Amino acid sequence: QQQVKQSPQSLIVQKGGIPIINCAYENTAFDYFPWYQQFPGKGPALLIAIRPDVSEKKEGRFTISFNKSAKQFSLHIMDSQPGDSATYFCAASRQGGSEKLVFGKGTKLTVNP
Amino acid sequence: DAGITQSPRHKVTETGTPVTLRCHQTENHRYMYWYRQDPGHGLRLIHYSYGVKDTDKGEVSDGYSVSRSKTEDFLLTLESATSSQTSVYFCAISRTGGNYGYTFGSGTRLTVV
């Protein structure tokens, strides 16, 4: 029940395409769903996050879509650029200080010029 | 990353030797975490801390120990390094726990030969 399943494992798109990365969870107590972006040689960095009171959140070219009934959430990258090439991790957490983020296994995105 | 520093950044050590990795934060955050990152496995939690001298095990804690004698420092020790512990290690901090996200350090690449 603590797992977050992320797909695909890797993704290759052309510049300007719209890559979509999907995550599914089982624990209905999760109420915080962040996405992290990691460039080679760097630590993951918080990209965008959503809570289940909204179905969509946009920040620049990045959008999270959230489907509470299906227990799924996804990351869309509009007008993708080669600089978006990175590994993306979804995660989920419950409320409470002792609660920890549960991470998906990551998606390696390559955006070709 | 601002506010969190990992040292060393790279280390090569021999099988059977003890190794200590350091995570130092200047944010006065209560929660600190150690993860390892390996291809195909994503981020796996080793140990975490919810205050000075308060630590607990994560999902892959065997062969690792931690200590937190000051708010700002969280040490990860491999008592007797093995080749299976070759990995990239990340420290993360959080003010309020998983429900508001983590800030990650830049990582330590450890090679055990």
Short mmCIF file of C-alpha atoms in Angstrom, two decimals:
data_model
loop_
_atom_site.label_atom_id
_atom_site.label_comp_id
_atom_site.label_asym_id
_atom_site.label_seq_id
_atom_site.Cartn_x
_atom_site.Cartn_y
_atom_site.Cartn_z
CA GLN A 1 0.00 0.00 0.00
CA GLN A 2 3.00 2.25 0.35
CA GLN A 3 4.13 1.90 -3.25
CA VAL A 4 4.04 4.46 -5.98
CA LYS A 5 4.30 2.91 -9.45
CA GLN A 6 5.80 5.09 -12.15
CA SER A 7 5.84 4.58 -15.90
CA PRO A 8 7.46 4.57 -18.36
CA GLN A 9 10.99 3.84 -17.21
CA SER A 10 12.40 5.84 -20.10
CA LEU A 11 10.96 8.19 -22.70
CA ILE A 12 12.36 9.79 -25.82
CA VAL A 13 10.59 12.69 -27.55
CA GLN A 14 11.42 15.29 -30.14
CA LYS A 15 11.77 18.95 -29.26
CA GLY A 16 8.33 20.51 -28.99
CA GLY A 17 6.65 17.22 -28.08
CA ILE A 18 4.57 16.65 -24.93
CA PRO A 19 6.04 13.86 -22.82
CA ILE A 20 3.68 12.38 -20.25
CA ILE A 21 4.84 10.47 -17.19
CA ASN A 22 2.33 8.53 -15.13
CA CYS A 23 2.18 7.45 -11.51
CA ALA A 24 -0.31 5.29 -9.63
CA TYR A 25 -0.74 4.78 -5.92
CA GLU A 26 -2.80 2.57 -3.62
CA ASN A 27 -2.82 4.36 -0.29
CA THR A 28 -5.87 6.64 -0.21
CA ALA A 29 -4.38 8.46 2.78
CA PHE A 30 -1.76 10.08 0.55
CA ASP A 31 -2.49 13.77 0.22
CA TYR A 32 0.68 15.33 -1.18
CA PHE A 33 2.03 14.47 -4.62
CA PRO A 34 5.29 16.14 -5.72
CA TRP A 35 7.40 15.68 -8.80
CA TYR A 36 11.18 15.94 -8.64
CA GLN A 37 13.57 16.66 -11.52
CA GLN A 38 17.13 15.37 -11.45
CA PHE A 39 19.93 16.32 -13.83
CA PRO A 40 23.03 14.12 -14.14
CA GLY A 41 25.42 14.63 -11.25
CA LYS A 42 22.89 16.60 -9.23
CA GLY A 43 20.42 15.86 -6.48
CA PRO A 44 16.67 15.73 -7.19
CA ALA A 45 14.95 19.11 -7.01
CA LEU A 46 11.29 19.80 -6.36
CA LEU A 47 9.61 20.70 -9.65
CA ILE A 48 5.90 20.94 -8.91
CA ALA A 49 3.48 19.46 -6.39
CA ILE A 50 -0.27 18.99 -6.03
CA ARG A 51 -2.73 18.19 -3.27
CA PRO A 52 -5.93 16.22 -3.96
CA ASP A 53 -8.29 19.18 -3.60
CA VAL A 54 -7.50 20.19 -7.21
CA SER A 55 -7.39 18.14 -10.41
CA GLU A 56 -4.71 20.10 -12.21
CA LYS A 57 -1.83 22.42 -11.45
CA LYS A 58 0.35 24.32 -13.92
CA GLU A 59 3.71 25.94 -13.43
CA GLY A 60 5.14 27.26 -16.65
CA ARG A 61 5.40 24.41 -19.12
CA PHE A 62 4.87 21.74 -16.44
CA THR A 63 1.40 20.46 -15.54
CA ILE A 64 0.29 17.87 -13.00
CA SER A 65 -3.02 16.15 -13.69
CA PHE A 66 -4.58 14.37 -10.72
CA ASN A 67 -7.34 11.76 -10.80
CA LYS A 68 -8.37 10.96 -7.25
CA SER A 69 -10.89 8.25 -8.13
CA ALA A 70 -8.37 6.39 -10.28
CA LYS A 71 -5.55 7.02 -7.79
CA GLN A 72 -3.34 8.30 -10.56
CA PHE A 73 -1.41 11.44 -11.30
CA SER A 74 0.72 12.46 -14.22
CA LEU A 75 3.27 15.04 -15.32
CA HIS A 76 2.95 16.73 -18.71
CA ILE A 77 5.71 18.87 -20.20
CA MET A 78 4.45 21.25 -22.85
CA ASP A 79 6.73 22.31 -25.72
CA SER A 80 9.54 20.13 -24.38
CA GLN A 81 13.12 21.32 -24.84
CA PRO A 82 16.48 19.50 -24.85
CA GLY A 83 17.16 21.20 -21.50
CA ASP A 84 14.25 19.23 -20.02
CA SER A 85 16.25 16.02 -20.50
CA ALA A 86 16.51 14.64 -16.97
CA THR A 87 15.21 11.93 -14.68
CA TYR A 88 11.80 12.63 -13.17
CA PHE A 89 10.51 11.11 -9.95
CA CYS A 90 6.96 11.17 -8.67
CA ALA A 91 6.32 10.80 -4.96
CA ALA A 92 3.52 10.75 -2.42
CA SER A 93 3.11 11.33 1.28
CA ARG A 94 0.54 11.37 4.02
CA GLN A 95 0.06 14.13 6.55
CA GLY A 96 2.18 14.09 9.67
CA GLY A 97 5.75 15.05 10.46
CA SER A 98 6.92 11.49 10.76
CA GLU A 99 5.54 10.60 7.35
CA LYS A 100 8.06 10.14 4.59
CA LEU A 101 7.89 10.63 0.87
CA VAL A 102 7.37 7.41 -1.07
CA PHE A 103 9.12 7.69 -4.44
CA GLY A 104 8.45 6.12 -7.81
CA LYS A 105 11.43 4.53 -9.51
CA GLY A 106 11.96 7.37 -11.93
CA THR A 107 11.62 8.11 -15.64
CA LYS A 108 14.60 9.07 -17.76
CA LEU A 109 13.43 11.65 -20.29
CA THR A 110 15.44 12.48 -23.38
CA VAL A 111 14.33 15.38 -25.58
CA ASN A 112 16.06 15.29 -28.95
CA PRO A 113 16.80 18.56 -30.80
CA ASP B 1 22.25 23.05 -3.01
CA ALA B 2 21.83 26.05 -0.77
CA GLY B 3 21.55 25.08 2.88
CA ILE B 4 22.63 21.47 2.56
CA THR B 5 26.12 20.15 1.91
CA GLN B 6 27.33 16.59 1.49
CA SER B 7 30.92 15.51 1.91
CA PRO B 8 32.89 14.05 0.36
CA ARG B 9 31.49 14.39 -3.17
CA HIS B 10 33.43 11.36 -4.39
CA LYS B 11 35.13 8.55 -2.55
CA VAL B 12 36.81 5.30 -3.51
CA THR B 13 37.38 2.83 -0.70
CA GLU B 14 38.39 -0.77 -0.28
CA THR B 15 36.13 -3.63 0.74
CA GLY B 16 36.03 -4.07 4.49
CA THR B 17 37.00 -0.53 5.44
CA PRO B 18 34.72 1.79 7.42
CA VAL B 19 33.36 4.85 5.62
CA THR B 20 31.50 7.86 6.97
CA LEU B 21 29.53 10.27 4.83
CA ARG B 22 28.49 13.64 6.18
CA CYS B 23 25.41 15.74 5.60
CA HIS B 24 25.46 19.29 6.93
CA GLN B 25 22.52 21.69 6.86
CA THR B 26 22.20 25.35 7.75
CA GLU B 27 18.39 25.45 7.57
CA ASN B 28 17.71 24.22 11.13
CA HIS B 29 15.31 21.62 9.69
CA ARG B 30 14.13 18.91 12.02
CA TYR B 31 14.00 16.00 9.56
CA MET B 32 16.97 14.53 7.73
CA TYR B 33 17.17 11.49 5.45
CA TRP B 34 19.77 9.32 3.76
CA TYR B 35 18.94 7.71 0.40
CA ARG B 36 20.89 5.62 -2.04
CA GLN B 37 20.26 5.79 -5.78
CA ASP B 38 20.97 2.87 -8.07
CA PRO B 39 19.91 2.24 -11.69
CA GLY B 40 16.55 0.53 -11.83
CA HIS B 41 15.86 1.05 -8.13
CA GLY B 42 15.27 4.78 -7.91
CA LEU B 43 15.71 6.37 -4.50
CA ARG B 44 15.74 4.00 -1.54
CA LEU B 45 15.60 5.23 2.04
CA ILE B 46 18.43 4.01 4.25
CA HIS B 47 17.87 5.83 7.55
CA TYR B 48 16.18 8.99 8.67
CA SER B 49 16.16 11.31 11.67
CA TYR B 50 13.38 13.31 13.23
CA GLY B 51 15.54 15.17 15.73
CA VAL B 52 18.81 15.12 17.60
CA LYS B 53 19.58 11.55 18.67
CA ASP B 54 16.27 10.37 17.17
CA THR B 55 16.82 8.09 14.21
CA ASP B 56 15.05 5.18 12.57
CA LYS B 57 15.62 2.61 9.85
CA GLY B 58 14.48 2.84 6.27
CA GLU B 59 13.92 0.09 3.73
CA VAL B 60 17.61 -0.71 3.06
CA SER B 61 19.30 -0.14 6.42
CA ASP B 62 21.36 -3.36 6.67
CA GLY B 63 25.08 -2.57 6.77
CA TYR B 64 24.51 1.11 7.59
CA SER B 65 24.34 3.11 10.80
CA VAL B 66 23.65 6.78 11.42
CA SER B 67 24.18 9.39 14.08
CA ARG B 68 22.80 12.83 14.71
CA SER B 69 24.38 14.59 17.67
CA LYS B 70 23.58 18.09 16.41
CA THR B 71 20.63 19.46 14.45
CA GLU B 72 22.85 20.42 11.55
CA ASP B 73 24.78 17.17 11.04
CA PHE B 74 23.61 13.70 10.00
CA LEU B 75 26.31 11.08 9.52
CA LEU B 76 25.98 7.84 7.57
CA THR B 77 28.50 5.11 8.39
CA LEU B 78 29.25 1.96 6.47
CA GLU B 79 30.89 -0.15 9.18
CA SER B 80 32.57 -2.51 6.72
CA ALA B 81 32.06 -1.45 3.13
CA THR B 82 31.05 -4.05 0.53
CA SER B 83 30.89 -3.80 -3.26
CA SER B 84 27.08 -3.87 -3.09
CA GLN B 85 27.25 -0.52 -1.31
CA THR B 86 28.78 1.13 -4.37
CA SER B 87 26.15 3.77 -5.10
CA VAL B 88 25.29 7.44 -5.11
CA TYR B 89 24.16 8.60 -1.70
CA PHE B 90 21.84 11.56 -1.20
CA CYS B 91 20.96 13.41 1.93
CA ALA B 92 17.66 15.28 2.18
CA ILE B 93 16.19 17.68 4.70
CA SER B 94 12.67 18.77 5.53
CA ARG B 95 11.21 21.29 7.93
CA THR B 96 7.97 19.43 8.52
CA GLY B 97 8.41 15.92 7.13
CA GLY B 98 7.35 14.32 3.89
CA ASN B 99 4.10 16.18 3.52
CA TYR B 100 5.84 19.38 2.43
CA GLY B 101 8.66 17.96 0.35
CA TYR B 102 12.38 17.55 0.73
CA THR B 103 15.48 19.47 -0.28
CA PHE B 104 18.24 17.19 -1.50
CA GLY B 105 21.99 17.60 -1.38
CA SER B 106 24.22 17.13 -4.41
CA GLY B 107 25.16 13.58 -3.52
CA THR B 108 28.23 11.48 -2.73
CA ARG B 109 29.42 8.97 -5.29
CA LEU B 110 30.92 6.04 -3.38
CA THR B 111 32.86 3.27 -5.07
CA VAL B 112 33.87 0.20 -3.08
CA VAL B 113 36.64 -1.80 -4.77
#
